[in-house]
Amino acid sequence: MAAPTRVAELINTIAADDTLRDRLTKAADDAARAEIIASLGFSDVTPADVRAHASDTPAPGVEEVDDAQLAEVAGGGDTITTLTTTTTVTASAVAAT
């Protein structure tokens, strides 16, 4: 099994390239996807590794919320900060789906 950092590198590579994403989506099966992944220099990462670690890797551009930001959203802080944090959390949730 590939290291989670390698899986994250691969996910970020795929996320940055629309053409690559399209090729992987249209690949006939895991063997075809593995061949494409290997051609990128990620032969140590299998499609099963990606499935196993994908939830560990935030989508590019997704900002994690720290405890202080979460507390403000949950019931406190000023309106502008709360609105900004809520927007960030909502955008992150949408990007992750």
PDB file of C-alpha atoms in Angstrom:
ATOM      1  CA  MET A   1       0.000   0.000   0.000  1.00  0.00           C
ATOM      2  CA  ALA A   2       1.301   3.432  -0.944  1.00  0.00           C
ATOM      3  CA  ALA A   3       1.978   6.071   1.694  1.00  0.00           C
ATOM      4  CA  PRO A   4      -0.853   8.543   2.267  1.00  0.00           C
ATOM      5  CA  THR A   5       1.464  11.387   1.174  1.00  0.00           C
ATOM      6  CA  ARG A   6       1.943   9.735  -2.224  1.00  0.00           C
ATOM      7  CA  VAL A   7      -1.817   9.337  -2.580  1.00  0.00           C
ATOM      8  CA  ALA A   8      -2.252  13.037  -1.709  1.00  0.00           C
ATOM      9  CA  GLU A   9       0.347  13.979  -4.350  1.00  0.00           C
ATOM     10  CA  LEU A  10      -1.514  11.928  -6.945  1.00  0.00           C
ATOM     11  CA  ILE A  11      -4.903  13.373  -5.985  1.00  0.00           C
ATOM     12  CA  ASN A  12      -3.518  16.912  -6.251  1.00  0.00           C
ATOM     13  CA  THR A  13      -1.992  16.074  -9.645  1.00  0.00           C
ATOM     14  CA  ILE A  14      -5.308  14.730 -10.896  1.00  0.00           C
ATOM     15  CA  ALA A  15      -7.258  17.677  -9.470  1.00  0.00           C
ATOM     16  CA  ALA A  16      -5.027  20.153 -11.319  1.00  0.00           C
ATOM     17  CA  ASP A  17      -5.476  18.529 -14.749  1.00  0.00           C
ATOM     18  CA  ASP A  18      -8.916  18.371 -16.395  1.00  0.00           C
ATOM     19  CA  THR A  19      -7.651  16.246 -19.285  1.00  0.00           C
ATOM     20  CA  LEU A  20      -6.097  13.707 -16.939  1.00  0.00           C
ATOM     21  CA  ARG A  21      -9.303  13.532 -14.894  1.00  0.00           C
ATOM     22  CA  ASP A  22     -11.249  12.882 -18.072  1.00  0.00           C
ATOM     23  CA  ARG A  23      -8.853  10.112 -19.143  1.00  0.00           C
ATOM     24  CA  LEU A  24      -9.130   8.422 -15.741  1.00  0.00           C
ATOM     25  CA  THR A  25     -12.918   8.723 -15.736  1.00  0.00           C
ATOM     26  CA  LYS A  26     -13.172   7.173 -19.195  1.00  0.00           C
ATOM     27  CA  ALA A  27     -10.694   4.364 -18.450  1.00  0.00           C
ATOM     28  CA  ALA A  28     -12.305   0.962 -18.874  1.00  0.00           C
ATOM     29  CA  ASP A  29     -11.245  -0.510 -15.540  1.00  0.00           C
ATOM     30  CA  ASP A  30      -8.762  -0.344 -12.643  1.00  0.00           C
ATOM     31  CA  ALA A  31      -6.020  -1.873 -14.809  1.00  0.00           C
ATOM     32  CA  ALA A  32      -6.374   0.931 -17.350  1.00  0.00           C
ATOM     33  CA  ARG A  33      -6.421   3.543 -14.567  1.00  0.00           C
ATOM     34  CA  ALA A  34      -3.338   1.956 -12.990  1.00  0.00           C
ATOM     35  CA  GLU A  35      -1.531   2.211 -16.332  1.00  0.00           C
ATOM     36  CA  ILE A  36      -2.347   5.925 -16.603  1.00  0.00           C
ATOM     37  CA  ILE A  37      -1.281   6.505 -13.000  1.00  0.00           C
ATOM     38  CA  ALA A  38       1.982   4.639 -13.584  1.00  0.00           C
ATOM     39  CA  SER A  39       2.718   6.773 -16.641  1.00  0.00           C
ATOM     40  CA  LEU A  40       2.657   9.803 -14.322  1.00  0.00           C
ATOM     41  CA  GLY A  41       5.322   8.309 -12.062  1.00  0.00           C
ATOM     42  CA  PHE A  42       2.921   7.010  -9.451  1.00  0.00           C
ATOM     43  CA  SER A  43       3.322   3.282 -10.125  1.00  0.00           C
ATOM     44  CA  ASP A  44       3.467   2.715  -6.369  1.00  0.00           C
ATOM     45  CA  VAL A  45      -0.092   4.066  -5.981  1.00  0.00           C
ATOM     46  CA  THR A  46      -2.918   1.754  -6.956  1.00  0.00           C
ATOM     47  CA  PRO A  47      -6.564   2.677  -7.542  1.00  0.00           C
ATOM     48  CA  ALA A  48      -7.314   0.791  -4.294  1.00  0.00           C
ATOM     49  CA  ASP A  49      -4.843   3.074  -2.456  1.00  0.00           C
ATOM     50  CA  VAL A  50      -6.647   6.121  -3.827  1.00  0.00           C
ATOM     51  CA  ARG A  51     -10.020   4.786  -2.693  1.00  0.00           C
ATOM     52  CA  ALA A  52      -8.598   3.938   0.748  1.00  0.00           C
ATOM     53  CA  HIS A  53      -6.962   7.337   1.335  1.00  0.00           C
ATOM     54  CA  ALA A  54      -9.102   9.746  -0.691  1.00  0.00           C
ATOM     55  CA  SER A  55     -11.090  10.858   2.333  1.00  0.00           C
ATOM     56  CA  ASP A  56      -7.813  11.663   4.152  1.00  0.00           C
ATOM     57  CA  THR A  57      -6.905  14.224   1.506  1.00  0.00           C
ATOM     58  CA  PRO A  58      -8.848  17.477   1.356  1.00  0.00           C
ATOM     59  CA  ALA A  59      -9.706  18.613  -2.129  1.00  0.00           C
ATOM     60  CA  PRO A  60      -7.346  21.288  -3.431  1.00  0.00           C
ATOM     61  CA  GLY A  61      -8.522  24.729  -2.416  1.00  0.00           C
ATOM     62  CA  VAL A  62     -10.451  23.402   0.560  1.00  0.00           C
ATOM     63  CA  GLU A  63      -9.571  25.223   3.733  1.00  0.00           C
ATOM     64  CA  GLU A  64      -9.802  23.322   7.007  1.00  0.00           C
ATOM     65  CA  VAL A  65     -11.544  25.102   9.845  1.00  0.00           C
ATOM     66  CA  ASP A  66      -9.714  25.423  13.158  1.00  0.00           C
ATOM     67  CA  ASP A  67     -11.399  25.193  16.565  1.00  0.00           C
ATOM     68  CA  ALA A  68     -11.743  28.983  16.941  1.00  0.00           C
ATOM     69  CA  GLN A  69     -13.471  29.309  13.560  1.00  0.00           C
ATOM     70  CA  LEU A  70     -15.744  26.404  14.356  1.00  0.00           C
ATOM     71  CA  ALA A  71     -16.691  27.940  17.723  1.00  0.00           C
ATOM     72  CA  GLU A  72     -17.660  31.177  16.011  1.00  0.00           C
ATOM     73  CA  VAL A  73     -19.869  29.359  13.531  1.00  0.00           C
ATOM     74  CA  ALA A  74     -21.422  27.312  16.299  1.00  0.00           C
ATOM     75  CA  GLY A  75     -22.606  30.334  18.217  1.00  0.00           C
ATOM     76  CA  GLY A  76     -20.465  33.331  18.776  1.00  0.00           C
ATOM     77  CA  GLY A  77     -18.244  35.897  17.208  1.00  0.00           C
ATOM     78  CA  ASP A  78     -19.170  38.913  15.187  1.00  0.00           C
ATOM     79  CA  THR A  79     -21.466  38.753  12.186  1.00  0.00           C
ATOM     80  CA  ILE A  80     -18.791  39.363   9.538  1.00  0.00           C
ATOM     81  CA  THR A  81     -16.460  36.662  10.877  1.00  0.00           C
ATOM     82  CA  THR A  82     -19.335  34.231  11.294  1.00  0.00           C
ATOM     83  CA  LEU A  83     -20.566  34.901   7.759  1.00  0.00           C
ATOM     84  CA  THR A  84     -17.063  34.459   6.296  1.00  0.00           C
ATOM     85  CA  THR A  85     -16.481  31.227   8.196  1.00  0.00           C
ATOM     86  CA  THR A  86     -19.901  29.890   7.259  1.00  0.00           C
ATOM     87  CA  THR A  87     -19.200  30.648   3.605  1.00  0.00           C
ATOM     88  CA  THR A  88     -15.822  28.898   3.843  1.00  0.00           C
ATOM     89  CA  VAL A  89     -17.315  25.818   5.500  1.00  0.00           C
ATOM     90  CA  THR A  90     -20.138  25.665   2.966  1.00  0.00           C
ATOM     91  CA  ALA A  91     -17.755  26.036   0.025  1.00  0.00           C
ATOM     92  CA  SER A  92     -15.550  23.298   1.482  1.00  0.00           C
ATOM     93  CA  ALA A  93     -18.471  20.932   1.883  1.00  0.00           C
ATOM     94  CA  VAL A  94     -19.629  21.554  -1.674  1.00  0.00           C
ATOM     95  CA  ALA A  95     -16.120  21.025  -3.057  1.00  0.00           C
ATOM     96  CA  ALA A  96     -15.752  17.754  -1.174  1.00  0.00           C
ATOM     97  CA  THR A  97     -18.862  16.230  -2.707  1.00  0.00           C
TER      98      THR A  97
END
